[in-house]
Coordinates of C-alpha atoms and ligand atoms in Angstrom, one line a residue:
M1 CA 30.6 -19.2 -6.5
S2 CA 31.8 -15.4 -5.9
K3 CA 33.6 -14.4 -2.7
S4 CA 31.2 -13.3 0.4
L5 CA 32.0 -11.9 3.7
A6 CA 28.3 -12.2 4.3
A7 CA 26.8 -13.9 7.3
S8 CA 25.1 -16.9 5.8
H9 CA 21.2 -15.6 6.3
S10 CA 22.4 -12.6 4.4
Q11 CA 24.5 -14.1 1.4
G12 CA 22.9 -14.0 -2.2
K13 CA 20.3 -11.2 -1.1
H14 CA 20.0 -9.2 -4.3
E15 CA 16.6 -8.3 -6.1
P16 CA 16.8 -6.7 -9.3
D17 CA 14.9 -3.4 -9.6
N18 CA 12.5 -4.1 -12.3
I19 CA 11.0 -0.5 -11.9
F20 CA 14.5 0.9 -12.3
G21 CA 15.5 -0.8 -15.4
V22 CA 12.1 -0.1 -17.2
N23 CA 12.5 3.7 -16.3
A24 CA 16.0 3.7 -17.3
A25 CA 15.2 2.4 -20.9
A26 CA 12.4 4.7 -21.0
N27 CA 14.9 7.7 -20.2
E28 CA 17.4 6.4 -22.8
K29 CA 14.9 6.2 -25.7
A30 CA 13.5 9.5 -24.6
K31 CA 17.0 10.8 -25.7
I32 CA 16.1 9.6 -29.2
V33 CA 12.8 10.3 -30.0
G34 CA 11.8 12.8 -27.4
K35 CA 10.4 12.9 -23.9
E36 CA 7.1 13.8 -25.5
N37 CA 6.7 10.9 -27.6
I38 CA 7.4 8.2 -24.7
V39 CA 4.6 6.9 -22.5
N40 CA 6.6 5.9 -19.2
A41 CA 4.0 3.8 -17.1
S42 CA 6.7 2.6 -14.7
I43 CA 6.8 5.2 -11.8
G44 CA 4.4 4.4 -8.7
A45 CA 4.1 8.4 -8.0
F46 CA 1.8 10.7 -9.2
L47 CA 3.0 12.9 -12.0
D48 CA 1.8 15.8 -14.1
P49 CA 1.8 15.8 -18.0
Q50 CA 5.2 17.0 -18.0
G51 CA 6.4 13.9 -16.0
E52 CA 7.0 16.0 -12.9
L53 CA 6.0 14.8 -9.4
I54 CA 2.3 16.3 -8.3
T55 CA 2.7 17.6 -4.8
L56 CA -0.4 18.9 -2.7
P57 CA 0.4 22.7 -2.5
T58 CA -1.0 23.1 1.1
V59 CA 1.4 20.2 2.3
E60 CA 4.3 22.1 0.7
K61 CA 3.3 25.5 2.1
T62 CA 3.0 23.7 5.6
M63 CA 6.3 21.9 5.6
Y64 CA 8.0 25.2 4.5
S65 CA 6.2 27.0 7.3
L66 CA 8.1 24.7 10.1
D67 CA 10.5 26.1 12.4
F68 CA 13.9 24.3 11.2
K69 CA 15.5 24.2 14.4
D70 CA 12.3 22.6 16.1
A71 CA 11.9 20.3 13.0
A72 CA 15.6 19.1 12.7
N73 CA 15.4 17.7 16.3
Y74 CA 14.8 14.0 17.1
A75 CA 11.3 13.0 17.6
P76 CA 10.1 10.7 20.6
I77 CA 10.9 6.9 19.7
A78 CA 6.9 6.2 19.5
G79 CA 6.2 9.7 17.8
L80 CA 4.9 13.0 18.7
P81 CA 1.6 12.2 20.9
D82 CA -0.2 14.5 18.9
F83 CA 1.1 13.0 15.5
I84 CA -0.5 9.8 16.7
K85 CA -3.6 11.2 17.8
A86 CA -3.8 12.9 14.1
A87 CA -2.8 9.7 12.4
I88 CA -5.7 7.8 14.0
D89 CA -8.0 10.7 13.6
V90 CA -7.3 11.1 9.8
T91 CA -7.5 7.4 9.1
F92 CA -10.8 6.4 10.4
G93 CA -12.5 10.0 10.1
E94 CA -16.1 9.0 11.3
H95 CA -15.6 5.7 11.2
K96 CA -13.3 5.2 14.1
P97 CA -13.7 1.5 15.5
D98 CA -15.1 0.9 19.1
A99 CA -12.2 -0.4 20.8
Y100 CA -9.0 0.3 22.6
I101 CA -6.7 2.0 19.9
N102 CA -3.1 3.2 20.0
G103 CA -0.6 4.0 17.6
V104 CA 3.3 3.9 16.7
A105 CA 5.1 6.1 14.1
T106 CA 6.9 4.4 11.6
P107 CA 8.7 5.3 8.5
G108 CA 5.8 5.0 6.0
G109 CA 3.8 2.4 5.9
S110 CA 6.5 0.1 5.2
G111 CA 7.7 0.4 8.6
G112 CA 4.6 -0.8 10.1
I113 CA 4.3 -3.9 7.6
H114 CA 8.1 -4.8 9.1
H115 CA 7.3 -4.3 12.7
A116 CA 3.8 -6.3 12.2
I117 CA 6.1 -9.4 10.7
W118 CA 8.6 -9.2 13.2
N119 CA 6.8 -9.0 16.1
Y120 CA 3.5 -11.1 15.2
T121 CA 4.9 -14.1 13.8
E122 CA 7.8 -16.6 14.9
V123 CA 11.0 -17.1 13.0
G124 CA 10.4 -19.6 10.0
D125 CA 7.0 -18.8 10.3
T126 CA 4.4 -18.0 7.3
F127 CA 2.4 -15.1 6.8
L128 CA -0.4 -14.7 4.0
T129 CA -1.4 -12.3 1.5
S130 CA -3.5 -12.5 -1.9
D131 CA -1.6 -13.8 -4.9
W132 CA -1.4 -10.3 -6.5
F133 CA 0.7 -8.5 -3.9
W134 CA 3.0 -5.7 -3.4
S135 CA 6.7 -7.5 -4.0
P136 CA 8.1 -5.8 -0.7
Y137 CA 6.2 -8.1 1.4
Q138 CA 8.3 -10.9 -0.2
T139 CA 11.6 -9.0 0.4
M140 CA 10.4 -8.3 4.0
A141 CA 9.5 -12.0 4.7
K142 CA 13.1 -12.9 3.6
E143 CA 14.8 -10.5 5.4
M144 CA 13.1 -11.6 8.5
G145 CA 13.4 -15.2 7.8
R146 CA 9.7 -15.7 7.3
K147 CA 7.9 -17.3 4.5
I148 CA 5.0 -15.7 2.6
D149 CA 2.0 -17.9 1.2
T150 CA -0.8 -16.6 -0.9
F151 CA -4.5 -17.2 -1.9
T152 CA -6.3 -16.6 -5.3
S153 CA -7.2 -12.8 -5.3
F154 CA -10.4 -13.0 -7.0
S155 CA -13.5 -15.1 -7.7
E156 CA -14.4 -16.0 -11.4
K157 CA -16.9 -13.0 -11.1
G158 CA -14.0 -10.5 -10.2
N159 CA -14.9 -10.3 -6.5
F160 CA -12.5 -10.8 -3.7
N161 CA -12.0 -14.5 -3.0
V162 CA -13.4 -14.7 0.4
R163 CA -13.6 -18.3 0.1
A164 CA -9.8 -19.0 -0.6
C165 CA -8.8 -16.3 1.9
L166 CA -10.5 -17.9 4.6
G167 CA -9.5 -21.4 3.5
K168 CA -5.8 -20.4 3.4
V169 CA -6.3 -19.0 7.1
A170 CA -7.7 -22.1 8.2
E171 CA -5.0 -24.2 6.7
L172 CA -2.4 -22.3 8.3
A173 CA -3.9 -22.0 11.5
K174 CA -3.6 -26.0 11.7
V175 CA 0.0 -25.8 11.8
Q176 CA 0.6 -22.1 13.3
K177 CA -0.8 -20.2 16.6
N178 CA -0.5 -16.6 15.2
V179 CA -2.0 -15.9 11.8
L180 CA -0.8 -13.0 10.3
L181 CA -3.1 -11.7 7.1
I182 CA -2.1 -8.7 5.2
I183 CA -4.9 -7.4 3.1
N184 CA -4.2 -4.2 1.0
S185 CA -7.2 -2.4 0.4
P186 CA -8.9 -0.2 -0.8
A187 CA -7.0 0.5 -4.0
H188 CA -5.1 -2.4 -4.0
N189 CA -1.2 -2.3 -5.6
P190 CA -1.0 -3.6 -8.2
T191 CA -4.7 -4.3 -9.2
G192 CA -6.6 -1.3 -8.0
F193 CA -9.1 -3.7 -6.4
S194 CA -10.9 -3.0 -3.2
L195 CA -12.7 -5.1 -1.2
T196 CA -16.6 -4.3 -0.6
D197 CA -18.1 -3.7 2.8
E198 CA -19.9 -7.0 2.2
E199 CA -16.6 -8.7 1.7
W200 CA -14.8 -7.1 4.9
E201 CA -17.8 -8.4 6.7
Q202 CA -17.4 -12.0 5.5
V203 CA -13.8 -11.8 6.0
I204 CA -14.2 -10.6 9.8
A205 CA -16.9 -13.1 10.5
G206 CA -14.9 -16.0 8.9
L207 CA -11.9 -15.0 11.1
K208 CA -14.2 -14.8 14.1
E209 CA -15.3 -18.3 13.7
L210 CA -12.0 -19.8 13.2
I211 CA -10.8 -17.7 16.8
E212 CA -13.9 -19.0 18.6
K213 CA -12.1 -22.5 18.4
G214 CA -9.7 -21.4 20.9
Q215 CA -6.5 -22.6 19.0
N216 CA -5.5 -19.2 17.1
N217 CA -4.4 -15.6 17.3
I218 CA -5.4 -13.7 14.3
I219 CA -3.7 -10.4 13.2
L220 CA -5.0 -8.7 10.6
F221 CA -2.7 -5.9 8.9
V222 CA -4.7 -3.5 6.8
D223 CA -2.4 -1.9 4.4
I224 CA -4.3 1.4 3.4
A225 CA -1.3 3.0 1.5
Y226 CA -3.9 4.4 -1.1
L227 CA -6.8 4.9 1.1
D228 CA -6.9 8.5 0.2
F229 CA -7.2 7.9 -3.7
A230 CA -10.2 5.7 -3.1
P231 CA -13.9 7.4 -3.7
P232 CA -15.5 9.0 -0.7
G233 CA -17.0 6.4 1.7
S234 CA -14.3 3.9 1.7
R235 CA -13.7 4.4 5.3
K236 CA -17.0 2.5 6.6
F237 CA -15.2 -0.8 6.6
F238 CA -13.1 0.6 9.8
K239 CA -16.4 0.2 11.9
L240 CA -16.3 -3.6 11.5
F241 CA -13.1 -3.6 13.7
S242 CA -15.4 -2.9 16.9
Q243 CA -15.2 -5.1 19.8
L244 CA -13.6 -8.1 18.3
P245 CA -12.2 -10.9 20.4
A246 CA -9.2 -10.3 22.5
S247 CA -7.2 -12.8 20.4
F248 CA -8.1 -10.8 17.0
L249 CA -5.8 -7.6 16.4
V250 CA -6.3 -5.5 13.7
I251 CA -3.4 -3.3 12.5
V252 CA -4.1 -0.3 10.0
A253 CA -0.9 1.2 8.5
F254 CA -1.3 5.0 7.7
S255 CA 1.2 6.7 5.3
M256 CA 1.7 10.0 4.4
S257 CA 3.7 8.9 1.0
K258 CA 0.7 9.1 -1.5
G259 CA -2.2 10.7 0.4
Y260 CA -0.1 13.6 1.2
T261 CA 2.4 13.6 -1.3
M262 CA 5.5 13.2 1.2
Y263 CA 6.8 10.0 0.0
G264 CA 10.2 10.8 0.8
Y265 CA 9.5 12.1 4.2
R266 CA 9.1 8.5 5.4
T267 CA 6.3 9.1 7.7
G268 CA 3.7 6.8 8.9
C269 CA 1.8 5.2 11.8
M270 CA 0.9 1.7 12.6
I271 CA -2.4 1.6 14.4
G272 CA -3.4 -1.3 16.7
I273 CA -7.1 -1.8 17.4
S274 CA -8.1 -4.3 20.3
S275 CA -11.0 -5.0 22.6
D276 CA -8.5 -5.8 25.1
K277 CA -6.5 -3.0 26.6
D278 CA -3.5 -5.5 27.6
I279 CA -3.1 -6.3 23.7
I280 CA -2.8 -2.5 23.1
D281 CA -0.8 -1.7 25.6
E282 CA 1.6 -4.6 24.4
F283 CA 1.2 -3.6 20.7
F284 CA 2.7 -0.1 21.8
N285 CA 5.4 -1.3 23.8
I286 CA 6.7 -3.7 21.6
N287 CA 6.5 -2.0 18.4
Q288 CA 8.2 1.3 19.9
Y289 CA 10.7 -1.1 21.4
S290 CA 11.5 -2.5 17.6
N291 CA 11.5 1.3 16.5
R292 CA 14.5 2.0 18.9
G293 CA 15.8 -1.5 17.7
T294 CA 15.8 -0.9 14.1
W295 CA 15.6 3.0 12.9
S296 CA 15.4 4.6 16.0
N297 CA 12.9 7.5 15.7
G298 CA 10.9 9.0 12.6
T299 CA 10.9 11.9 10.6
R300 CA 9.8 14.9 13.0
S301 CA 9.0 17.3 10.2
G302 CA 6.7 14.9 8.6
M303 CA 5.0 14.4 11.7
Q304 CA 4.8 18.0 12.6
C305 CA 3.3 18.7 9.3
L306 CA 0.6 16.4 9.8
V307 CA -0.1 17.9 13.5
K308 CA 0.0 21.5 12.0
L309 CA -2.7 20.6 9.4
W310 CA -4.8 18.4 11.8
K311 CA -4.9 21.4 14.3
N312 CA -6.1 23.8 11.6
P313 CA -9.2 22.3 10.1
E314 CA -9.1 25.0 7.3
L315 CA -5.8 24.1 6.1
M316 CA -6.9 20.1 6.4
D317 CA -10.1 21.0 4.2
Q318 CA -7.7 22.6 1.7
V319 CA -5.4 19.7 1.7
N320 CA -8.5 17.1 0.9
K321 CA -9.8 19.7 -1.6
E322 CA -6.5 19.6 -3.6
R323 CA -6.1 15.9 -3.1
E324 CA -9.8 15.4 -4.5
E325 CA -8.9 17.0 -7.6
F326 CA -6.2 14.9 -8.0
R327 CA -8.1 11.8 -7.2
L328 CA -10.8 12.8 -9.8
S329 CA -7.9 13.3 -12.5
L330 CA -6.9 10.0 -11.6
E331 CA -10.0 8.3 -12.0
N332 CA -10.4 9.9 -15.4
R333 CA -6.9 8.4 -16.3
A334 CA -8.1 4.9 -15.3
R335 CA -11.3 5.2 -17.1
T336 CA -9.5 6.4 -20.3
F337 CA -7.4 3.1 -20.2
L338 CA -10.3 0.9 -18.8
D339 CA -12.9 2.0 -21.7
E340 CA -10.5 1.4 -24.5
A341 CA -9.3 -2.0 -23.0
K342 CA -13.1 -2.9 -22.8
E343 CA -13.6 -2.0 -26.3
V344 CA -10.9 -3.7 -27.7
G345 CA -11.2 -7.0 -25.6
L346 CA -8.2 -6.6 -23.3
E347 CA -8.4 -8.7 -20.3
V348 CA -7.6 -6.7 -17.0
C349 CA -7.6 -7.2 -13.3
P350 CA -10.5 -6.1 -11.6
Y351 CA -9.9 -2.3 -10.9
H352 CA -11.8 0.2 -8.4
S353 CA -9.3 3.0 -7.8
G354 CA -5.8 3.7 -7.0
F355 CA -2.5 4.5 -8.8
F356 CA -2.2 1.1 -10.9
I357 CA -3.8 -1.1 -13.2
T358 CA -2.7 -4.7 -14.1
V359 CA -2.9 -6.8 -17.3
P360 CA -2.6 -10.5 -16.4
T361 CA -0.4 -12.4 -18.8
S362 CA 1.9 -15.4 -19.1
K363 CA 4.6 -13.4 -20.9
P364 CA 5.0 -10.0 -19.4
D365 CA 8.6 -9.7 -20.2
E366 CA 8.3 -10.4 -24.0
I367 CA 5.2 -8.2 -24.4
G368 CA 6.9 -5.6 -22.0
L369 CA 9.9 -5.4 -24.4
K370 CA 7.9 -5.6 -27.4
L371 CA 5.6 -2.4 -26.3
Q372 CA 9.1 -0.6 -25.8
D373 CA 9.0 -0.7 -29.9
D374 CA 6.1 1.5 -29.8
N375 CA 8.0 3.9 -27.0
I376 CA 5.5 2.2 -24.3
F377 CA 7.2 1.3 -21.1
I378 CA 5.6 -0.9 -18.5
V379 CA 6.7 -2.9 -15.6
P380 CA 6.2 -6.5 -15.9
L381 CA 5.3 -8.5 -12.8
G382 CA 5.7 -12.3 -12.3
R383 CA 2.1 -12.8 -14.1
G384 CA 1.1 -9.4 -15.6
L385 CA 2.2 -6.1 -16.7
R386 CA 1.5 -3.0 -14.0
I387 CA 0.3 0.2 -15.7
A388 CA 0.9 3.1 -13.5
V389 CA -2.0 5.2 -14.7
C390 CA -0.9 7.8 -11.9
A391 CA 2.4 8.6 -13.9
I392 CA 0.7 9.1 -17.3
P393 CA -1.6 11.9 -18.5
A394 CA -5.1 10.6 -20.0
E395 CA -4.1 12.0 -23.6
K396 CA -1.0 9.6 -23.5
L397 CA -3.2 6.7 -22.0
S398 CA -5.4 6.7 -25.2
G399 CA -4.3 4.1 -27.5
M400 CA -2.2 2.2 -25.2
A401 CA -4.8 -0.6 -24.5
T402 CA -4.9 -1.2 -28.1
K403 CA -1.1 -1.4 -28.5
I404 CA -1.0 -3.8 -25.4
K405 CA -3.6 -6.0 -26.9
E406 CA -1.9 -6.1 -30.5
A407 CA 1.2 -7.4 -28.6
K408 CA -0.4 -9.8 -26.6
D409 CA -2.1 -11.2 -29.5
L410 CA 1.1 -11.4 -31.3
L411 CA 3.0 -13.0 -28.8
G412 CA 0.3 -14.8 -27.1
G413 CA 0.0 -15.2 -23.1
Ligands
LIG1 C1 0.9 -1.8 -1.5 C2 1.9 -0.8 -0.8 N1 1.9 -0.8 0.6 C3 2.7 0.1 1.4 C4 3.6 0.8 0.6 C5 4.5 1.3 1.5 O1 4.6 3.0 1.3 P1 5.4 3.8 2.1 O2 6.5 2.8 3.1 O3 6.1 4.9 1.5 O4 4.3 4.3 3.1 C6 3.4 0.9 -0.8 C7 4.3 2.0 -1.4 O5 4.4 1.7 -2.8 C8 2.6 0.1 -1.3 O6 2.4 0.1 -2.8

């Protein structure tokens, strides 16, 4: 074994960065064949046809309009009060749940996921999510001495597998008082799946039924990282979080990373929803405390930017219009890939909206490597290939499903 000075819980911590590796391979190949001949489907950010980051012009202008002396200052530990109000407002829109609601600013949605795991499960506990999931959930579980368990994401018909989800919750509830369930919807990463309002109703009803037995607390964490790239009407399900039992806490993670193209500004807000004021006061206190105990305060300029937009409806309108244009272009990209996939008989995970489409396969690494011969660079996941349609213009997406199908047929899996 190599030498180590690390504490026992930190020894061996290491994670190969798949995305970085594939991106580096794409850049190397571009030096040989030219950037224009490369399809780099590895980057999880919205890029223009030249491969540059797309940003929302009104967000950019608003950031530049901030007074630097003010923006450079510390923010309050829990976040600027107006930022919390704005985050709650833009998250729920017209569908604000009828409940006590408060928020704590976090560095992106990641900060909220961290605090939810830390503050609502015991050391050694397990938390749940679907079997297709954003891999940092696993990293965070390990980092905090927790375990992750999963349920089958999809039914045979390609719907959300409500039964598998509730079954796993019931199983865990037998051995653990607090059950933390993370659901990433709408526009799930990596599949692009979204729960329908009916599926949300069924999940909530099942969780309420379990709570009525009086043995458990449910913490439902809704990861809405890609909410703003789901079609209009995707916020209705928030109303279902109204007047839930006191031992049922919902946490929604607002993030400015994708919706406001402010990825690196690390600005988000974890929003707690409960029918019980004590539970929400506790939510605010313990998560504010965890801010102090980890990264201290968040990025003041990011918070100020949202506040400035929120206080000026014209500006916010402009942002929403600009984003809608990008969303439609994303929809067009996804449609290009999906139509061709259907035509050539390439299986994909159920996709509704969002940055990624996933092709399930038992040989992701082999197929990923083979595709590099065709100048196509895709990130292999444990059980599939994640195609970042957000990073590729529609022209370059055309032909890609055919190539993937050919590689799959050749290598099997
Ligand atoms: C599913 C999912 N959740 C949460 C996040 C968190 O992002 P951020 O911390 O930048 O808000 C991401 C980012 O890629 C994501 O894909």
